[in-house]
Structures are given as structure tokens and as C-alpha cells.
CSV table of C-alpha atoms and ligand atoms in Angstrom, one decimal:
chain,number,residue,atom,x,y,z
A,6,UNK,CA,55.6,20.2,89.4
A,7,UNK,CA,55.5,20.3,85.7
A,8,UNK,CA,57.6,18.6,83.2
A,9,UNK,CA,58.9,19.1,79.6
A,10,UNK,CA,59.7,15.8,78.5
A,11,UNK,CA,58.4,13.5,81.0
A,12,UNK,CA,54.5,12.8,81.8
A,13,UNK,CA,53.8,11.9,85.7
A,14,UNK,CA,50.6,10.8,86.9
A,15,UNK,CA,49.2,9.2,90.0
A,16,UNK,CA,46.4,6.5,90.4
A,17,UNK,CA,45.5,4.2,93.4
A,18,UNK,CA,48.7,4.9,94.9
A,19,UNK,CA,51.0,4.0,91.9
A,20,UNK,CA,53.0,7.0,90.2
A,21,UNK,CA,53.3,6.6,86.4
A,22,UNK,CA,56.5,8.4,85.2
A,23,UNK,CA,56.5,8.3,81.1
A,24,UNK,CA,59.2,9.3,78.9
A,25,UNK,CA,57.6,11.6,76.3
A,26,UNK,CA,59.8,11.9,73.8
A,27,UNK,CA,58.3,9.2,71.0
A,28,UNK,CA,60.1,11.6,67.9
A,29,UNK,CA,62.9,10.8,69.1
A,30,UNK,CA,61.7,7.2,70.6
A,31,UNK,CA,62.2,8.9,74.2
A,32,UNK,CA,66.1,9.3,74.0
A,33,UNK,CA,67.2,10.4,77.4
A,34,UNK,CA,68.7,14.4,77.0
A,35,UNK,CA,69.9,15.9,80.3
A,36,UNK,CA,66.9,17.9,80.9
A,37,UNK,CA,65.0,14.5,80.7
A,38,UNK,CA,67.1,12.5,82.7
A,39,UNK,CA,67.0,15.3,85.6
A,40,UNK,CA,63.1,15.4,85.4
A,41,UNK,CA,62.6,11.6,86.0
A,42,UNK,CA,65.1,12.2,89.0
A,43,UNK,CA,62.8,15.1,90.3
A,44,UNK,CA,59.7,12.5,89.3
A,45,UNK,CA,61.3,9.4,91.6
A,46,UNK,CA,62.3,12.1,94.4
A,47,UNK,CA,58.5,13.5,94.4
A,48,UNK,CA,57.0,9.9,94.3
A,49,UNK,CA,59.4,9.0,97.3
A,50,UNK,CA,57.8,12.1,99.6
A,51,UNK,CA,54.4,11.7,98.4
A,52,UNK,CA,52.4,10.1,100.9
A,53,UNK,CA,49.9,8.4,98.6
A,54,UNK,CA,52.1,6.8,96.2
A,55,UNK,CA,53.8,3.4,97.1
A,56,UNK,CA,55.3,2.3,93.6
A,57,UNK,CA,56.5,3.5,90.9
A,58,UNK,CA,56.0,2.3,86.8
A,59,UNK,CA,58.6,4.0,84.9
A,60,UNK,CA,57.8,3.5,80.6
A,61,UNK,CA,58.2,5.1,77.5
A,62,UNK,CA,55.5,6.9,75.6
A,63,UNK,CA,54.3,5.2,72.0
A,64,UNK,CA,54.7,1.4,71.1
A,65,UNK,CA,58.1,1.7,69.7
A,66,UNK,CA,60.4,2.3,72.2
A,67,UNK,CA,60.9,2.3,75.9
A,68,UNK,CA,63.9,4.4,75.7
A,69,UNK,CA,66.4,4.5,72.8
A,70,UNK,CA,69.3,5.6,74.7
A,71,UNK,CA,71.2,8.5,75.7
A,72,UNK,CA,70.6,11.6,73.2
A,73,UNK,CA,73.2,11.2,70.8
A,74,UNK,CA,72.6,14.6,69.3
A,75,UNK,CA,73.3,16.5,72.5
A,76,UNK,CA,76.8,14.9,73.5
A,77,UNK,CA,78.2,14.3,70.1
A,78,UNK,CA,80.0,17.6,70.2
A,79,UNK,CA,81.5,16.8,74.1
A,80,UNK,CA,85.3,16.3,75.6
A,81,UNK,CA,86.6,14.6,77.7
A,82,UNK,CA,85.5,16.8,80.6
A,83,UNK,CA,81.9,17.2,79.9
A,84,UNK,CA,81.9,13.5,79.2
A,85,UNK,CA,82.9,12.7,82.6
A,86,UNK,CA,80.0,15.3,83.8
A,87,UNK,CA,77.7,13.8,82.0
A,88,UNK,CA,77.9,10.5,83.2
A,89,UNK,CA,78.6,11.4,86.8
A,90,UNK,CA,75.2,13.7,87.3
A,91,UNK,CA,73.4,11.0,85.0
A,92,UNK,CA,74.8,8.5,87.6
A,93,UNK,CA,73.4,10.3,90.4
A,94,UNK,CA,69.8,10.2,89.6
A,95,UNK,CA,70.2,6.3,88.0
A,96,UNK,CA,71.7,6.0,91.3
A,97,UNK,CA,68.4,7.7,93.3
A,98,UNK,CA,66.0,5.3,91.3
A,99,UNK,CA,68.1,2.2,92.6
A,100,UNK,CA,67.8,3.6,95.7
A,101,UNK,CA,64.6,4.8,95.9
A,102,UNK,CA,62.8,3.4,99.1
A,103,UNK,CA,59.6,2.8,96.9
A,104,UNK,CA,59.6,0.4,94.6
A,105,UNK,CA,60.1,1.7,90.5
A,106,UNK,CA,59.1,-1.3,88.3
A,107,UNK,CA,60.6,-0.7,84.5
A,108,UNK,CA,57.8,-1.6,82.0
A,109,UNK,CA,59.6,-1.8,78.9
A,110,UNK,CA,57.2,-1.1,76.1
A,111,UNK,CA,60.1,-1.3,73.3
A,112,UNK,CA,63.4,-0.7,72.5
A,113,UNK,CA,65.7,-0.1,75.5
A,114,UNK,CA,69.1,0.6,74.3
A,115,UNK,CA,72.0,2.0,76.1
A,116,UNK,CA,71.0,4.4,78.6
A,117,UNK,CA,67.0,3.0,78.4
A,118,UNK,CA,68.7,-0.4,79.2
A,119,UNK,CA,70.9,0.9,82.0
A,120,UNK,CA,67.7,3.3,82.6
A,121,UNK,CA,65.6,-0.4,83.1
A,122,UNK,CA,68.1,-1.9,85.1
A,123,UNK,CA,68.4,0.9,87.5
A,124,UNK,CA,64.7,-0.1,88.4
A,125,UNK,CA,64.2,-2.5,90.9
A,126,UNK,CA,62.5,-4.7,88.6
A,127,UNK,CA,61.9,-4.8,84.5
A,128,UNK,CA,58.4,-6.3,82.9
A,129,UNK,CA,58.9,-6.8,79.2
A,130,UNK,CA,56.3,-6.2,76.2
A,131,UNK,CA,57.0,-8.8,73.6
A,132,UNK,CA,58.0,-6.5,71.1
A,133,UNK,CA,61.2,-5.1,73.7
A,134,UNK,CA,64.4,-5.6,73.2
A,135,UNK,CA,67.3,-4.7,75.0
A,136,UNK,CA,71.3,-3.8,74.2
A,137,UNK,CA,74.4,-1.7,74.9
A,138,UNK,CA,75.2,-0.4,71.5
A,139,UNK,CA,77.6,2.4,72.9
A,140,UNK,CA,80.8,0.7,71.1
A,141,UNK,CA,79.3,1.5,67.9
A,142,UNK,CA,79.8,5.0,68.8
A,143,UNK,CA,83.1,4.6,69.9
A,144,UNK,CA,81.7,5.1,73.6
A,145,UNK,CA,80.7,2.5,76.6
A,146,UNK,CA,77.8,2.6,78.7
A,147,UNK,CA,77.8,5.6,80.8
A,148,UNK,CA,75.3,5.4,83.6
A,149,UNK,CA,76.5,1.9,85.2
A,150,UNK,CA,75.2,-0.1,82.5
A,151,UNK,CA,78.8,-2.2,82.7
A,152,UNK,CA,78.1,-2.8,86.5
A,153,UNK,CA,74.5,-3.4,87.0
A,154,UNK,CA,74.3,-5.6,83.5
A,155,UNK,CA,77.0,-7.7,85.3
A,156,UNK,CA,75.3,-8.0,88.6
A,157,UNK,CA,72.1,-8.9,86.5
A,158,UNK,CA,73.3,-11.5,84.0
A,159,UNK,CA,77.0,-12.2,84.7
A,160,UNK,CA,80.4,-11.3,83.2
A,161,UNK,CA,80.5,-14.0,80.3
A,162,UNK,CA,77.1,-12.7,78.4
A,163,UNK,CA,77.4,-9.1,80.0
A,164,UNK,CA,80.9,-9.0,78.0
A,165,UNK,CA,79.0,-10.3,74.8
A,166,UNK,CA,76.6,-7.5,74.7
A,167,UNK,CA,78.6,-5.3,75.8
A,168,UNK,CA,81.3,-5.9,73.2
A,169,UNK,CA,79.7,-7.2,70.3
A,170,UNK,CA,76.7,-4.0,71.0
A,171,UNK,CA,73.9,-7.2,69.8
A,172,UNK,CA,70.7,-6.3,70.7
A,173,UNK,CA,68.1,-9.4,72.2
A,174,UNK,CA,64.5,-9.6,72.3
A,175,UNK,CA,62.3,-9.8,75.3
A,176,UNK,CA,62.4,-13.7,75.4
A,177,UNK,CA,66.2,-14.0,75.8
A,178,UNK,CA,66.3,-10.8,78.5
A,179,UNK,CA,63.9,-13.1,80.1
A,180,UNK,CA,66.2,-16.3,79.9
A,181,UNK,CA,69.1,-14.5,80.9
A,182,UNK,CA,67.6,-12.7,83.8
A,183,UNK,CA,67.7,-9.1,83.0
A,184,UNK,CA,63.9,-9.0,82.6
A,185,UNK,CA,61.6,-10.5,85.2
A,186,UNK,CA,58.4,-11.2,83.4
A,187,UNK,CA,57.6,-11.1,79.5
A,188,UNK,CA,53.9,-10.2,78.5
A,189,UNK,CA,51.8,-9.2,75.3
A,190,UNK,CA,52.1,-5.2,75.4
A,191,UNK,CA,48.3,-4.5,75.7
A,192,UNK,CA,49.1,-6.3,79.0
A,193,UNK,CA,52.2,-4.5,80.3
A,194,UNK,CA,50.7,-1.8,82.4
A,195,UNK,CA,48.2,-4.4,84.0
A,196,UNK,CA,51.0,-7.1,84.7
A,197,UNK,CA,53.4,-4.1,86.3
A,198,UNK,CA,50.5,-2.8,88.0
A,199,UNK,CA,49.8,-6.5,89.7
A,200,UNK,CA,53.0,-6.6,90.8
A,201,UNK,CA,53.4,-3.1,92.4
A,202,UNK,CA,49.7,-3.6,94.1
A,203,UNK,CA,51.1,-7.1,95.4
A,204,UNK,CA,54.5,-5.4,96.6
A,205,UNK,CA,52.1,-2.3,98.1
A,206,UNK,CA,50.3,-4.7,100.6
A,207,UNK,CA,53.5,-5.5,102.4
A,208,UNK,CA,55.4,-3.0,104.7
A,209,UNK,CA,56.8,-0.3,104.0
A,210,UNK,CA,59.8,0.1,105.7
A,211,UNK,CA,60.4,-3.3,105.2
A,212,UNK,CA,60.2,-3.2,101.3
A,213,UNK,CA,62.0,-0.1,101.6
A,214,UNK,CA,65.0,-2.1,104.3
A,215,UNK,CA,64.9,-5.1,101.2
A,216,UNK,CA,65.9,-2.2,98.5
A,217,UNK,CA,68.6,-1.3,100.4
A,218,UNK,CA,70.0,-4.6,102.3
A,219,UNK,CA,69.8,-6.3,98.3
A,220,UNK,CA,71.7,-2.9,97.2
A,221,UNK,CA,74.1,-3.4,99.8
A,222,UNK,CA,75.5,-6.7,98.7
A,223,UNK,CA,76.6,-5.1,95.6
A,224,UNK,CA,78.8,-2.4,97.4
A,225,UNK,CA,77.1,0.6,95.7
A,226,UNK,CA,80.4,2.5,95.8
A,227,UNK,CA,82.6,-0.3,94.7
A,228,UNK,CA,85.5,1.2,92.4
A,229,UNK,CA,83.8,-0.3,88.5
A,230,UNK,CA,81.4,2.6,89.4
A,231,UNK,CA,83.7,5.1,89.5
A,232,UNK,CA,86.2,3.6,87.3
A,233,UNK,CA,82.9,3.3,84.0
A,234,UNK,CA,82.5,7.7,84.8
A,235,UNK,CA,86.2,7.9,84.2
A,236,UNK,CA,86.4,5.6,81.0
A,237,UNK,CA,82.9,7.1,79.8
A,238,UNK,CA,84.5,10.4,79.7
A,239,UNK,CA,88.1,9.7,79.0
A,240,UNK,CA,86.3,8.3,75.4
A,241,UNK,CA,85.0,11.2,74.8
A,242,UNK,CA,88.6,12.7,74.1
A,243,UNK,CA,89.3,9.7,71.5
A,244,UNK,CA,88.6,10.5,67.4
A,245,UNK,CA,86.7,7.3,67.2
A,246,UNK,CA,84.1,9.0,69.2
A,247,UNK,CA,83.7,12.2,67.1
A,248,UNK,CA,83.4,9.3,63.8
A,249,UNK,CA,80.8,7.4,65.9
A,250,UNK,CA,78.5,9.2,67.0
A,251,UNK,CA,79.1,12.0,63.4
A,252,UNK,CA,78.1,8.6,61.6
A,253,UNK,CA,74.7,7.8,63.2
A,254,UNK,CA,73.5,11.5,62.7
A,255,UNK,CA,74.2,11.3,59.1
A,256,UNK,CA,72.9,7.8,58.9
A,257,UNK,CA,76.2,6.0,57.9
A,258,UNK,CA,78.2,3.5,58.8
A,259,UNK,CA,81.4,4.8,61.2
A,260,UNK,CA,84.8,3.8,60.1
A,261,UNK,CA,86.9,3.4,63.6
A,262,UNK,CA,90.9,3.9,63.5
A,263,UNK,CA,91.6,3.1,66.7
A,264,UNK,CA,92.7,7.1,67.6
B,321,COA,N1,69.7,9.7,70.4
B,321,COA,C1,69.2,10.7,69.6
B,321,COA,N2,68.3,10.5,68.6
B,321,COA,C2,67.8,9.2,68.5
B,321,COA,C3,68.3,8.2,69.3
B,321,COA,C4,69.3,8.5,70.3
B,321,COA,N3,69.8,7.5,71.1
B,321,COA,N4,67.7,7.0,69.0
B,321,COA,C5,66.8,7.3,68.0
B,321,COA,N5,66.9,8.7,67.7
B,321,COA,C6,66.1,9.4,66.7
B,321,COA,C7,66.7,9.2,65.3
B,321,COA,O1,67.8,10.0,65.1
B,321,COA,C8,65.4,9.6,64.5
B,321,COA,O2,65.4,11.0,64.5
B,321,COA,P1,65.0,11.8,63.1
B,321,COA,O3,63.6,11.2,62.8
B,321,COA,O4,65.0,13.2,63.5
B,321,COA,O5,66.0,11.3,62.1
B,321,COA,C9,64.3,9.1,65.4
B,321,COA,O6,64.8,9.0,66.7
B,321,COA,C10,63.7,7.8,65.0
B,321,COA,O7,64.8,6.8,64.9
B,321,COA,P2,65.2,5.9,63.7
B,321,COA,O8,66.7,5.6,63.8
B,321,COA,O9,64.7,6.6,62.4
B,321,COA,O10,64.3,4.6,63.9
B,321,COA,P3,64.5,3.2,63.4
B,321,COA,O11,63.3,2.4,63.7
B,321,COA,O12,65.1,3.2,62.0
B,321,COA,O13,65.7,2.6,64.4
B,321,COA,C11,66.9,2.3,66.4
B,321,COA,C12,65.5,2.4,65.7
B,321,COA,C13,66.6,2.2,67.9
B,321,COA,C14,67.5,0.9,66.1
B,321,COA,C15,67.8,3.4,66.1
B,321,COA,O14,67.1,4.6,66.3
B,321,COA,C16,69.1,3.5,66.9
B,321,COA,O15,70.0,2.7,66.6
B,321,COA,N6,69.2,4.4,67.8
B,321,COA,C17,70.4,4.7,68.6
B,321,COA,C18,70.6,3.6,69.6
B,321,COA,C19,71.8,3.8,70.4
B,321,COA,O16,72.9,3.8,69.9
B,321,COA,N7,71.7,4.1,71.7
B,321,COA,C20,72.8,4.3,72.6
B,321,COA,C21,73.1,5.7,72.7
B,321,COA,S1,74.5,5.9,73.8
């Protein structure tokens, strides 16, 4: 199949999936977000491939977040759709019964940090850093980024970032457990390739029954799921929005009234 906005490739059994968006340092538009979903689905049925790398294209950025240009002019219902069909394919990559391995080449903000921690494991360049910036916009995460940052480094310092919007470099994801190793970026493909070639020696079905049992003791369906695609959308209806996300496309600071 062939892609806009996404590059796929496949090499000794590993299936490269690159966001190719560096002008906009790969922000994650709906047409994107469905491709890498298509991308996960085709590497699950291929009968070559084993694991998956997901990365951004360029040294900047893994992925800066969700496209604030496209949903800035979005209610409260189309809010709520976005978020739920994002959700789905975040969802499918979590669930994917081959491994995807995040190697986070830069900036992953918002939806390239819930995009990360969808994967079922995140190698950091130096140069990455990671936060949930959404309350700047007058928005919160939208693709489970308040559940899965929780399940990946707790409530107290999931809170912080998610409420204070601070973004932390590679060594601190590291600390705090949201990434799992931290190399130089020359190195990133290499070390994510080590691991998936490690991992692609072992069974199948049972790497694939792992991914799912580990999955289970979250309670994939548990209510926070459901309850983030309501808030997510139900923000989109509020005037602080419209300020928020108006102020980062004309490169200002947003004044919030609390309407
Ligand atoms: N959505 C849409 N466009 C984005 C974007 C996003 N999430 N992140 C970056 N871009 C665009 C910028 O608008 C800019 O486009 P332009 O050249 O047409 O003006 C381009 O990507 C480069 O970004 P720029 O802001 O100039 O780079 P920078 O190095 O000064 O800053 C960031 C980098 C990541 C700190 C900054 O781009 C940023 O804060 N992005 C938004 C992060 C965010 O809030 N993500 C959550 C969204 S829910």
C-alpha cells in the first residue's frame, strides 16, 4: 500500500514505520494517524515481519503532537470523534501481537508522547524529550495519554506533567520509567533493532500471549478510557480552547478565562 505522510519499509524481518512530516516536525493529522494504523495492521499480517520500529523522520522531532492546525476550528462533537477513532488505532498499536518498539529521535509531545507510549516499548535519542502540553491549549491529552502516562510513571509525576505541561529530557523519561533505554541518536535505530532481533528469536505466540496478558492487567476498557474521549471532546466546546490553540498559530501567548 502507499502512504502520504508515513514512510514503511521492511528489512530482515523488522517493519520501519516513519512519520514523514519533518515541516511540520511529523505532527500527527488524521490522515497520518489512520496510515500508521493501516502500517501496524499490514506488519501484523505480514508473514516476514516480526517487529515493528515506529520513528519520526529528521533529527528534530519524533512527533510534535497532534495537528494543531486541523482541530483548532472543532466542537465539542468532532472533538469527541477525534479522539475516539485516534484511540482506536493507538489502541491497535498496544495491541498489536508483534512487537512496535517507539524510537524516539526528538521531540515527542502530546499525541507523539501518547503515540510512544502506546508502543510496547520506547528507546530514547539523547536529544528527546517528552511532555503533555495539551493544557496550554486549553485541551488534555486525547489519545489515552492521561491513562497509559499513569500506568507508566504513576499518578504523582503523571499529575505534574500533565498539569504543569513541563516538558523532560531523555534522561529523566529514563529515571522515571517512561523510556526504557537512552542512547546517542546515531545509535537509536541499532539499539531498537538489538532489541526487536533479541525479542524476534523467542516465540511468537508467546510474545504475542505476553502483549496481551501485560495489557490485561490494566483493564484495557476500564472507564478513564472512556471518561479522557469524553473530557477531550467536551473541551472542545470551552472558549479557552478556541484562545489556545488561536494563540500557538499566531505564535502568542494564550490568555485563559476560565469560559
Ligand atoms: N501541530 C501543528 N503544527 C505544528 C505542531 C503541532 N503540534 N508542532 C509544530 N508544528 C509546526 C509549527 O507550527 C511550525 O510550522 P510553520 O513553520 O509552518 O510555522 C513547524 O512545525 C516548526 O515548529 P516551530 O514551533 O517553529 O519549531 P520550534 O523548534 O520553535 O518549537 C516545539 C518546537 C515542539 C516546542 C513547538 O513546535 C511546539 O510547541 N509545538 C506544539 C507542541 C504541542 O503543543 N503539542 C501538543 C498538541 S495537542
Amino acid at each position: 500500500m502507499s502512504f502520504q505522510n508515513i514512510l514503511v519499509s521492511i528489512n530482515e524481518g523488522i517493519q520501519t514505520i516513519t512519520v514523514n512530516r519533518p515541516d511540520k516536525l511529523n505532527a500527527l493529522n488524521y490522515l497520518t494517524i489512520q496510515e500508521i494504523g493501516k502500517a501496524v495492521a499490514e506488519g501484523n499480517h505480514h508473514p516476514e515481519v516480526f517487529g515493528m520500529i515506529l520513528t519520526g523522520s529528521g533529527e528534530k522531532a519524533f512527533v510534535a503532537g497532534a495537528d494543531i492546525s486541523e482541530f483548532a476550528a472543532f466542537g465539542a462533537i468532532e472533538g469527541e470523534k477525534l479522539s475516539r477513532e485516534g484511540g482506536e488505532v493507538f489502541n491497535s498499536i498496544e495491541q498489536s501481537a508483534k512487537p512496535v518498539i517507539a524510537a524516539v529521535n526528538g521531540f515527542a509531545l502530546g499525541g507523539g508522547c501518547e503515540l510512544a507510549m502506546a508502543c510496547q516499548m520506547r528507546i530514547a535519542a539523547e536529544n528527546a524529550k517528552f511532555g503533555q502540553p495539551e493544557v496550554n491549549l486549553g485541551l488534555i491529552p486525547g489519545y489515552a495519554g492521561t491513562q497509559r502516562l499513569v500506568q507508566l510513571i504513576g499518578k504523582g509525576k503523571a499529575l505534574e506533567l500533565l498539569m504543569t505541561a513541563d516538558m523532560i529530557g531523555a534522561e529523566e523519561a529514563h529515571r522515571l520509567g517512561l523510556v526504557n533505554h537512552v542512547v546517542p541518536q546515531a545509535e537509536l535505530i541499532a539499539k531498537t533493532t538489538e532489541i526487536l532481533k533479541k525479542i524476534g528469536t523467542k516465540a511468537p505466540l508467546a510474545i504475542a500471549s505476553v502483549i496481551r496478558c501485560v495489557n490485561a492487567h490494566y483493564q484495557f476498557d476500564a472507564n478513564g478510557f472512556d471518561a479522557e474521549i469524553r473530557e477531550f471532546g467536551g473541551l472542545f466546546g470551552s472558549q479557552d480552547f478556541k484562545e489556545g490553540t488561536q494563540a500557538f498559530l499566531e505564535k502568542r501567548k494564550a490568555v485563559f478565562t476560565g469560559k
